């Protein structure tokens, strides 16, 4: 299977492998790493449209970017068409593409009427996309789930509305809001959406190997695959999917390579956030890089007790130079 590059309005993607927007994960250091392994597009964490307009410091920090990660997709969440439209104008020059979150199942977001709560209100979806479309002329994508719950699966209706209102592509994570992250993603729904709309469709959910990515392409006809949790501590997955799609040998990283990337990730993190936050945030990433290696659980325990960056680096170097791939 040879996948061609993908065009989203004026934006040409060099690869159909995309980094998923993930709150608490897809910050600038993480995106730089994933981009360096060949992601065609990377998305920010979701950014509050209300926060944008109030110019919150935290919101602004979510929008910090680096030239090497472009094209960058910025994801906004909110429930008010006018506020989303205004926020879209404010970020117009900050990224190469804008996405609207209509899938987040987190209670705090839903209570504000945003994320997957929007799926219960197709009329509001219509007004939001229409208003943002008029306010923002760049590539516009919408990310949805299959519906609110089993009784109200409506991704095809939402998909048709999105296309009619001028969205340039759609991402479907084929679980309902009530499923949250449980069970399996129903990939066949991605295929149904692809047959229903004529704009590009990105598939999201449960890709952890290059073979699964290829399977999603062939079973659903989707135009791009999105990598979320499968990329934790494993940016090589993106490179491997690209290799498989190009019929090239799929290469496995060795321990030295894993250490190189883990330390680079840590360095990017420290540059942006400083020592304290790096120690706290990078623990989970370092454990993910160590997964599958001998002694990983002991490394994990020791990391939790380490609260100084120098020691975290020392421990990481020692672990990766002494360990071997688990049989
Ligand atoms: C920790 C975490 C945070 C997420 N945050 C967002 C988000 O901010 N915006 C969004 O549209 N989806 C978000 N998602 C959903 C992912 O983008 C993706 O659709 C979902 O995880 C399924 O893909 P996966 O199985 O490859 O992880 C998040 C998922 C996780 C696990």
Tab-separated table of C-alpha atoms and ligand atoms in Angstrom:
chain	number	residue	atom	x	y	z
A	1	UNK	CA	0.000	0.000	0.000
A	2	UNK	CA	1.462	3.348	-1.036
A	3	UNK	CA	-0.303	6.333	0.502
A	4	UNK	CA	0.022	9.619	-1.328
A	5	UNK	CA	0.459	12.955	0.399
A	6	UNK	CA	-2.714	14.599	1.548
A	7	UNK	CA	-4.154	18.032	0.849
A	8	UNK	CA	-6.341	19.829	3.415
A	9	UNK	CA	-7.531	22.964	1.655
A	10	UNK	CA	-4.319	24.908	0.989
A	11	UNK	CA	-2.205	22.723	3.262
A	12	UNK	CA	-0.251	19.834	1.816
A	13	UNK	CA	0.751	17.157	4.325
A	14	UNK	CA	3.888	15.146	3.599
A	15	UNK	CA	2.568	12.140	5.527
A	16	UNK	CA	-0.921	10.857	6.388
A	17	UNK	CA	0.252	9.980	9.916
A	18	UNK	CA	-0.933	12.615	12.369
A	19	UNK	CA	-0.290	13.247	16.055
A	20	UNK	CA	-3.563	13.368	18.038
A	21	UNK	CA	-4.429	16.363	20.182
A	22	UNK	CA	-4.023	15.200	23.795
A	23	UNK	CA	-4.541	17.425	26.823
A	24	UNK	CA	-1.632	17.044	29.237
A	25	UNK	CA	0.479	15.243	26.608
A	26	UNK	CA	0.787	16.957	23.219
A	27	UNK	CA	2.653	20.003	24.490
A	28	UNK	CA	5.451	21.647	22.524
A	29	UNK	CA	8.318	19.299	23.594
A	30	UNK	CA	6.203	16.221	22.823
A	31	UNK	CA	5.121	17.595	19.450
A	32	UNK	CA	8.719	18.402	18.474
A	33	UNK	CA	9.716	14.817	19.155
A	34	UNK	CA	6.753	13.335	17.271
A	35	UNK	CA	7.251	15.705	14.356
A	36	UNK	CA	10.913	14.734	14.084
A	37	UNK	CA	9.805	11.148	13.462
A	38	UNK	CA	7.752	12.125	10.436
A	39	UNK	CA	4.272	13.148	11.632
A	40	UNK	CA	2.533	14.913	8.738
A	41	UNK	CA	0.669	17.171	11.153
A	42	UNK	CA	0.790	17.683	14.906
A	43	UNK	CA	-2.006	19.128	17.029
A	44	UNK	CA	-1.780	21.173	20.203
A	45	UNK	CA	-3.608	20.169	23.348
A	46	UNK	CA	-7.127	21.577	23.349
A	47	UNK	CA	-7.102	25.313	24.016
A	48	UNK	CA	-10.034	27.115	25.615
A	49	UNK	CA	-11.648	29.668	23.294
A	50	UNK	CA	-12.834	31.598	26.357
A	51	UNK	CA	-9.294	31.573	27.757
A	52	UNK	CA	-7.979	32.884	24.422
A	53	UNK	CA	-10.274	35.831	24.525
A	54	UNK	CA	-9.444	36.604	28.149
A	55	UNK	CA	-5.762	36.221	27.217
A	56	UNK	CA	-5.075	33.830	30.077
A	57	UNK	CA	-1.359	33.159	30.670
A	58	UNK	CA	-1.919	29.412	30.779
A	59	UNK	CA	-3.799	29.531	27.490
A	60	UNK	CA	-1.041	31.534	25.824
A	61	UNK	CA	1.557	29.008	26.971
A	62	UNK	CA	-0.405	26.219	25.259
A	63	UNK	CA	0.070	28.131	22.012
A	64	UNK	CA	3.846	28.388	22.145
A	65	UNK	CA	5.320	26.737	19.088
A	66	UNK	CA	8.608	26.012	17.347
A	67	UNK	CA	9.377	26.366	13.638
A	68	UNK	CA	10.452	22.706	13.405
A	69	UNK	CA	6.994	21.367	14.261
A	70	UNK	CA	5.120	23.036	11.407
A	71	UNK	CA	2.529	22.461	10.076
A	72	UNK	CA	0.893	22.899	13.469
A	73	UNK	CA	-2.810	22.316	14.060
A	74	UNK	CA	-4.348	24.304	16.903
A	75	UNK	CA	-7.348	22.759	18.612
A	76	UNK	CA	-9.931	25.006	20.258
A	77	UNK	CA	-12.761	24.006	22.553
A	78	UNK	CA	-15.791	26.024	23.536
A	79	UNK	CA	-19.565	26.127	23.191
A	80	UNK	CA	-20.255	29.661	22.025
A	81	UNK	CA	-20.112	30.238	18.245
A	82	UNK	CA	-19.158	33.903	18.592
A	83	UNK	CA	-16.411	33.240	21.138
A	84	UNK	CA	-15.022	30.421	19.001
A	85	UNK	CA	-15.132	32.689	15.950
A	86	UNK	CA	-13.264	35.436	17.787
A	87	UNK	CA	-10.686	32.972	19.141
A	88	UNK	CA	-10.219	31.575	15.620
A	89	UNK	CA	-9.309	35.050	14.383
A	90	UNK	CA	-6.823	35.485	17.216
A	91	UNK	CA	-4.955	32.264	16.416
A	92	UNK	CA	-5.174	32.615	12.643
A	93	UNK	CA	-1.454	33.302	12.273
A	94	UNK	CA	-0.254	31.033	15.100
A	95	UNK	CA	-0.838	27.708	13.343
A	96	UNK	CA	-1.328	26.241	9.886
A	97	UNK	CA	-4.705	24.671	10.632
A	98	UNK	CA	-7.535	25.027	13.140
A	99	UNK	CA	-9.476	22.168	14.713
A	100	UNK	CA	-12.589	22.310	16.868
A	101	UNK	CA	-12.979	19.763	19.647
A	102	UNK	CA	-16.375	18.072	19.590
A	103	UNK	CA	-15.337	14.850	21.260
A	104	UNK	CA	-13.878	15.506	24.710
A	105	UNK	CA	-15.712	13.364	27.315
A	106	UNK	CA	-14.207	15.036	30.407
A	107	UNK	CA	-16.914	16.190	32.870
A	108	UNK	CA	-15.580	19.713	33.372
A	109	UNK	CA	-15.571	20.327	29.609
A	110	UNK	CA	-19.006	18.790	29.097
A	111	UNK	CA	-20.509	20.839	31.922
A	112	UNK	CA	-19.403	23.947	30.045
A	113	UNK	CA	-21.346	22.715	27.001
A	114	UNK	CA	-18.179	22.035	24.974
A	115	UNK	CA	-16.428	18.881	23.699
A	116	UNK	CA	-18.713	15.907	23.155
A	117	UNK	CA	-21.676	17.780	24.735
A	118	UNK	CA	-21.954	19.512	21.355
A	119	UNK	CA	-22.892	16.212	19.706
A	120	UNK	CA	-26.250	16.470	21.507
A	121	UNK	CA	-26.952	19.712	19.735
A	122	UNK	CA	-26.490	19.478	15.943
A	123	UNK	CA	-28.012	22.945	15.536
A	124	UNK	CA	-25.258	24.436	17.711
A	125	UNK	CA	-22.636	22.447	15.804
A	126	UNK	CA	-23.956	24.048	12.628
A	127	UNK	CA	-23.761	27.555	14.071
A	128	UNK	CA	-20.279	26.990	15.492
A	129	UNK	CA	-18.787	25.668	12.265
A	130	UNK	CA	-20.563	28.305	10.172
A	131	UNK	CA	-19.387	31.145	12.414
A	132	UNK	CA	-15.796	29.891	12.656
A	133	UNK	CA	-15.728	29.331	8.904
A	134	UNK	CA	-16.678	32.933	8.257
A	135	UNK	CA	-14.096	34.162	10.788
A	136	UNK	CA	-11.183	32.001	9.667
A	137	UNK	CA	-10.149	31.285	6.107
A	138	UNK	CA	-7.426	28.671	6.738
A	139	UNK	CA	-7.783	24.865	6.814
A	140	UNK	CA	-10.508	23.933	9.314
A	141	UNK	CA	-10.975	20.454	10.794
A	142	UNK	CA	-13.501	19.092	13.298
A	143	UNK	CA	-12.856	16.216	15.714
A	144	UNK	CA	-15.834	14.157	16.825
A	145	UNK	CA	-16.865	10.940	18.546
A	146	UNK	CA	-19.537	8.601	17.207
A	147	UNK	CA	-22.209	10.130	19.412
A	148	UNK	CA	-23.200	10.972	22.959
A	149	UNK	CA	-24.188	7.410	23.879
A	150	UNK	CA	-25.341	4.163	22.249
A	151	UNK	CA	-28.863	5.555	21.857
A	152	UNK	CA	-27.741	8.669	20.046
A	153	UNK	CA	-25.072	7.715	17.541
A	154	UNK	CA	-25.124	10.663	15.125
A	155	UNK	CA	-21.646	11.038	13.640
A	156	UNK	CA	-23.029	10.877	10.086
A	157	UNK	CA	-25.428	13.763	10.751
A	158	UNK	CA	-22.636	15.784	12.376
A	159	UNK	CA	-20.292	14.897	9.522
A	160	UNK	CA	-22.778	16.108	6.910
A	161	UNK	CA	-23.318	19.347	8.822
A	162	UNK	CA	-19.564	19.901	9.122
A	163	UNK	CA	-19.066	19.450	5.402
A	164	UNK	CA	-22.025	21.680	4.482
A	165	UNK	CA	-20.772	24.439	6.793
A	166	UNK	CA	-17.334	24.466	5.202
A	167	UNK	CA	-15.086	22.182	7.303
A	168	UNK	CA	-12.117	20.920	5.275
A	169	UNK	CA	-11.651	17.550	7.040
A	170	UNK	CA	-13.078	15.491	9.880
A	171	UNK	CA	-11.515	13.247	12.500
A	172	UNK	CA	-13.632	10.469	13.964
A	173	UNK	CA	-12.718	8.692	17.198
A	174	UNK	CA	-15.390	6.000	16.912
A	175	UNK	CA	-16.391	5.664	20.534
A	176	UNK	CA	-19.337	7.396	22.206
A	177	UNK	CA	-18.950	9.907	25.016
A	178	UNK	CA	-20.288	7.305	27.496
A	179	UNK	CA	-17.677	4.782	26.368
A	180	UNK	CA	-14.955	7.329	27.158
A	181	UNK	CA	-11.847	5.184	26.455
A	182	UNK	CA	-13.299	1.759	27.279
A	183	UNK	CA	-13.905	-1.129	24.870
A	184	UNK	CA	-12.683	-0.977	21.328
A	185	UNK	CA	-12.945	1.808	18.793
A	186	UNK	CA	-15.470	0.820	16.095
A	187	UNK	CA	-13.356	1.373	13.007
A	188	UNK	CA	-16.201	0.392	10.680
A	189	UNK	CA	-17.836	3.732	11.565
A	190	UNK	CA	-14.822	5.539	10.092
A	191	UNK	CA	-15.543	3.679	6.840
A	192	UNK	CA	-19.202	4.755	6.983
A	193	UNK	CA	-18.214	8.389	7.475
A	194	UNK	CA	-15.754	8.183	4.608
A	195	UNK	CA	-18.544	6.974	2.310
A	196	UNK	CA	-20.887	9.730	3.488
A	197	UNK	CA	-18.787	12.882	3.135
A	198	UNK	CA	-16.433	13.970	0.396
A	199	UNK	CA	-13.951	15.893	2.572
A	200	UNK	CA	-10.954	13.930	3.959
A	201	UNK	CA	-11.585	11.736	7.009
A	202	UNK	CA	-8.937	10.995	9.639
A	203	UNK	CA	-9.331	7.848	11.744
A	204	UNK	CA	-8.467	7.874	15.443
A	205	UNK	CA	-8.420	5.058	17.955
A	206	UNK	CA	-6.368	2.096	19.110
A	207	UNK	CA	-3.424	2.178	16.704
A	208	UNK	CA	-0.400	0.741	18.502
A	209	UNK	CA	1.525	-0.955	15.672
A	210	UNK	CA	2.346	-0.104	12.038
A	211	UNK	CA	0.239	-3.081	10.927
A	212	UNK	CA	-2.806	-1.707	12.754
A	213	UNK	CA	-2.362	1.624	10.990
A	214	UNK	CA	-2.237	-0.130	7.622
A	215	UNK	CA	-5.341	-2.100	8.594
A	216	UNK	CA	-7.229	1.082	9.475
A	217	UNK	CA	-6.365	2.547	6.061
A	218	UNK	CA	-7.415	-0.562	4.173
A	219	UNK	CA	-10.559	-1.371	6.177
A	220	UNK	CA	-11.972	2.155	6.327
A	221	UNK	CA	-10.530	3.999	3.317
A	222	UNK	CA	-9.592	6.860	5.675
A	223	UNK	CA	-7.260	9.571	4.401
A	224	UNK	CA	-5.032	9.786	7.473
A	225	UNK	CA	-4.489	7.950	10.742
A	226	UNK	CA	-4.109	9.684	14.065
A	227	UNK	CA	-1.705	8.417	16.700
A	228	UNK	CA	-2.614	8.967	20.336
A	229	UNK	CA	-1.734	6.652	23.220
A	230	UNK	CA	0.156	4.263	20.940
A	231	UNK	CA	2.844	6.916	20.575
A	232	UNK	CA	3.554	7.179	24.320
A	233	UNK	CA	7.296	6.635	24.690
A	234	UNK	CA	7.232	5.342	21.125
A	235	UNK	CA	7.659	8.096	18.517
A	236	UNK	CA	9.218	5.384	16.300
A	237	UNK	CA	5.660	4.187	15.664
A	238	UNK	CA	5.138	7.183	13.365
A	239	UNK	CA	8.333	6.482	11.457
A	240	UNK	CA	7.473	2.782	11.249
A	241	UNK	CA	3.996	3.475	9.836
A	242	UNK	CA	5.576	5.711	7.193
A	243	UNK	CA	8.095	2.947	6.423
A	244	UNK	CA	5.378	0.328	6.093
A	245	UNK	CA	3.250	2.565	3.854
A	246	UNK	CA	6.274	3.142	1.616
A	247	UNK	CA	6.996	-0.615	1.481
A	248	UNK	CA	10.326	-0.057	3.218
A	249	UNK	CA	11.793	-2.236	5.989
A	250	UNK	CA	10.284	-1.365	9.371
A	251	UNK	CA	13.140	-0.531	11.737
A	252	UNK	CA	13.130	-1.147	15.494
A	253	UNK	CA	14.948	1.278	17.810
A	254	UNK	CA	17.708	-0.085	20.030
A	255	UNK	CA	18.289	0.916	23.640
A	256	UNK	CA	20.876	3.585	22.741
A	257	UNK	CA	18.426	5.236	20.384
A	258	UNK	CA	15.715	5.128	23.064
A	259	UNK	CA	18.046	6.861	25.517
A	260	UNK	CA	18.966	9.509	22.930
A	261	UNK	CA	15.338	10.402	22.280
A	262	UNK	CA	14.282	10.240	25.943
A	263	UNK	CA	17.070	12.707	26.839
A	264	UNK	CA	16.247	14.980	23.909
A	265	UNK	CA	12.593	15.012	24.979
A	266	UNK	CA	13.696	15.861	28.511
A	267	UNK	CA	15.936	18.650	27.200
A	268	UNK	CA	13.121	20.212	25.143
A	269	UNK	CA	10.912	20.012	28.207
A	270	UNK	CA	13.463	21.657	30.468
A	271	UNK	CA	14.103	24.450	27.948
A	272	UNK	CA	10.426	25.378	27.975
A	273	UNK	CA	9.201	24.548	31.456
A	274	UNK	CA	12.248	24.542	33.748
A	275	UNK	CA	13.540	21.902	36.156
A	276	UNK	CA	10.675	21.435	38.606
A	277	UNK	CA	7.917	20.853	36.047
A	278	UNK	CA	10.264	18.694	33.976
A	279	UNK	CA	10.848	16.325	36.893
A	280	UNK	CA	7.102	16.033	37.508
A	281	UNK	CA	5.934	15.779	33.889
A	282	UNK	CA	8.749	13.692	32.432
A	283	UNK	CA	8.469	10.817	34.928
A	284	UNK	CA	5.581	9.288	33.013
A	285	UNK	CA	7.273	9.783	29.639
A	286	UNK	CA	10.521	8.199	30.832
A	287	UNK	CA	8.570	5.193	32.147
A	288	UNK	CA	6.923	4.908	28.737
A	289	UNK	CA	10.306	5.016	26.976
A	290	UNK	CA	11.470	2.246	29.331
A	291	UNK	CA	8.477	-0.039	28.700
A	292	UNK	CA	9.469	-3.506	27.544
A	293	UNK	CA	13.032	-3.188	28.817
A	294	UNK	CA	14.427	-5.338	31.594
A	295	UNK	CA	14.195	-3.685	35.008
A	296	UNK	CA	11.602	-1.136	33.839
A	297	UNK	CA	9.428	-1.535	36.941
A	298	UNK	CA	12.376	-0.928	39.281
A	299	UNK	CA	13.349	2.124	37.177
A	300	UNK	CA	9.791	3.374	37.563
A	301	UNK	CA	9.898	3.048	41.373
A	302	UNK	CA	13.222	4.844	41.605
A	303	UNK	CA	12.033	7.651	39.323
A	304	UNK	CA	9.030	8.343	41.561
A	305	UNK	CA	11.438	9.018	44.415
A	306	UNK	CA	13.701	11.287	42.404
A	307	UNK	CA	12.825	14.943	42.748
A	308	UNK	CA	15.896	16.628	41.337
A	309	UNK	CA	16.491	16.892	37.606
A	310	UNK	CA	20.190	16.000	37.774
A	311	UNK	CA	19.314	12.749	39.504
A	312	UNK	CA	16.513	11.990	37.055
A	313	UNK	CA	18.998	12.332	34.186
A	314	UNK	CA	21.624	10.266	36.003
A	315	UNK	CA	19.111	7.506	36.771
A	316	UNK	CA	17.822	7.482	33.198
A	317	UNK	CA	21.318	7.256	31.712
A	318	UNK	CA	22.258	4.479	34.121
A	319	UNK	CA	19.070	2.511	33.396
A	320	UNK	CA	19.280	2.674	29.609
A	321	UNK	CA	22.998	1.888	29.475
A	322	UNK	CA	22.670	-1.153	31.739
A	323	UNK	CA	19.398	-2.617	30.533
A	324	UNK	CA	18.590	-4.893	27.633
A	325	UNK	CA	15.464	-5.436	25.608
A	326	UNK	CA	13.259	-7.866	27.558
A	327	UNK	CA	13.078	-11.217	25.802
B	1	LIG	C1	-4.613	11.841	27.806
B	1	LIG	C2	-5.501	12.130	26.627
B	1	LIG	C3	-5.845	13.429	26.332
B	1	LIG	C4	-6.661	13.716	25.239
B	1	LIG	N1	-6.950	15.005	24.948
B	1	LIG	C5	-7.647	15.304	23.822
B	1	LIG	C6	-7.832	16.648	23.411
B	1	LIG	O1	-7.354	17.603	24.048
B	1	LIG	N2	-8.554	16.865	22.278
B	1	LIG	C7	-9.085	15.838	21.545
B	1	LIG	O2	-9.734	16.086	20.524
B	1	LIG	N3	-8.903	14.560	21.885
B	1	LIG	C8	-8.181	14.266	22.993
B	1	LIG	N4	-7.932	12.969	23.312
B	1	LIG	C9	-8.401	11.892	22.412
B	1	LIG	C10	-7.304	11.504	21.401
B	1	LIG	O3	-7.034	12.576	20.534
B	1	LIG	C11	-7.704	10.266	20.584
B	1	LIG	O4	-8.805	10.566	19.764
B	1	LIG	C12	-8.053	9.073	21.467
B	1	LIG	O5	-7.105	8.923	22.516
B	1	LIG	C13	-8.112	7.747	20.675
B	1	LIG	O6	-6.899	7.492	20.043
B	1	LIG	P1	-5.756	6.488	20.636
B	1	LIG	O7	-6.419	5.168	20.892
B	1	LIG	O8	-4.753	6.453	19.519
B	1	LIG	O9	-5.249	7.098	21.910
B	1	LIG	C14	-7.161	12.663	24.428
B	1	LIG	C15	-6.808	11.348	24.738
B	1	LIG	C16	-5.986	11.070	25.823
B	1	LIG	C17	-5.611	9.647	26.114
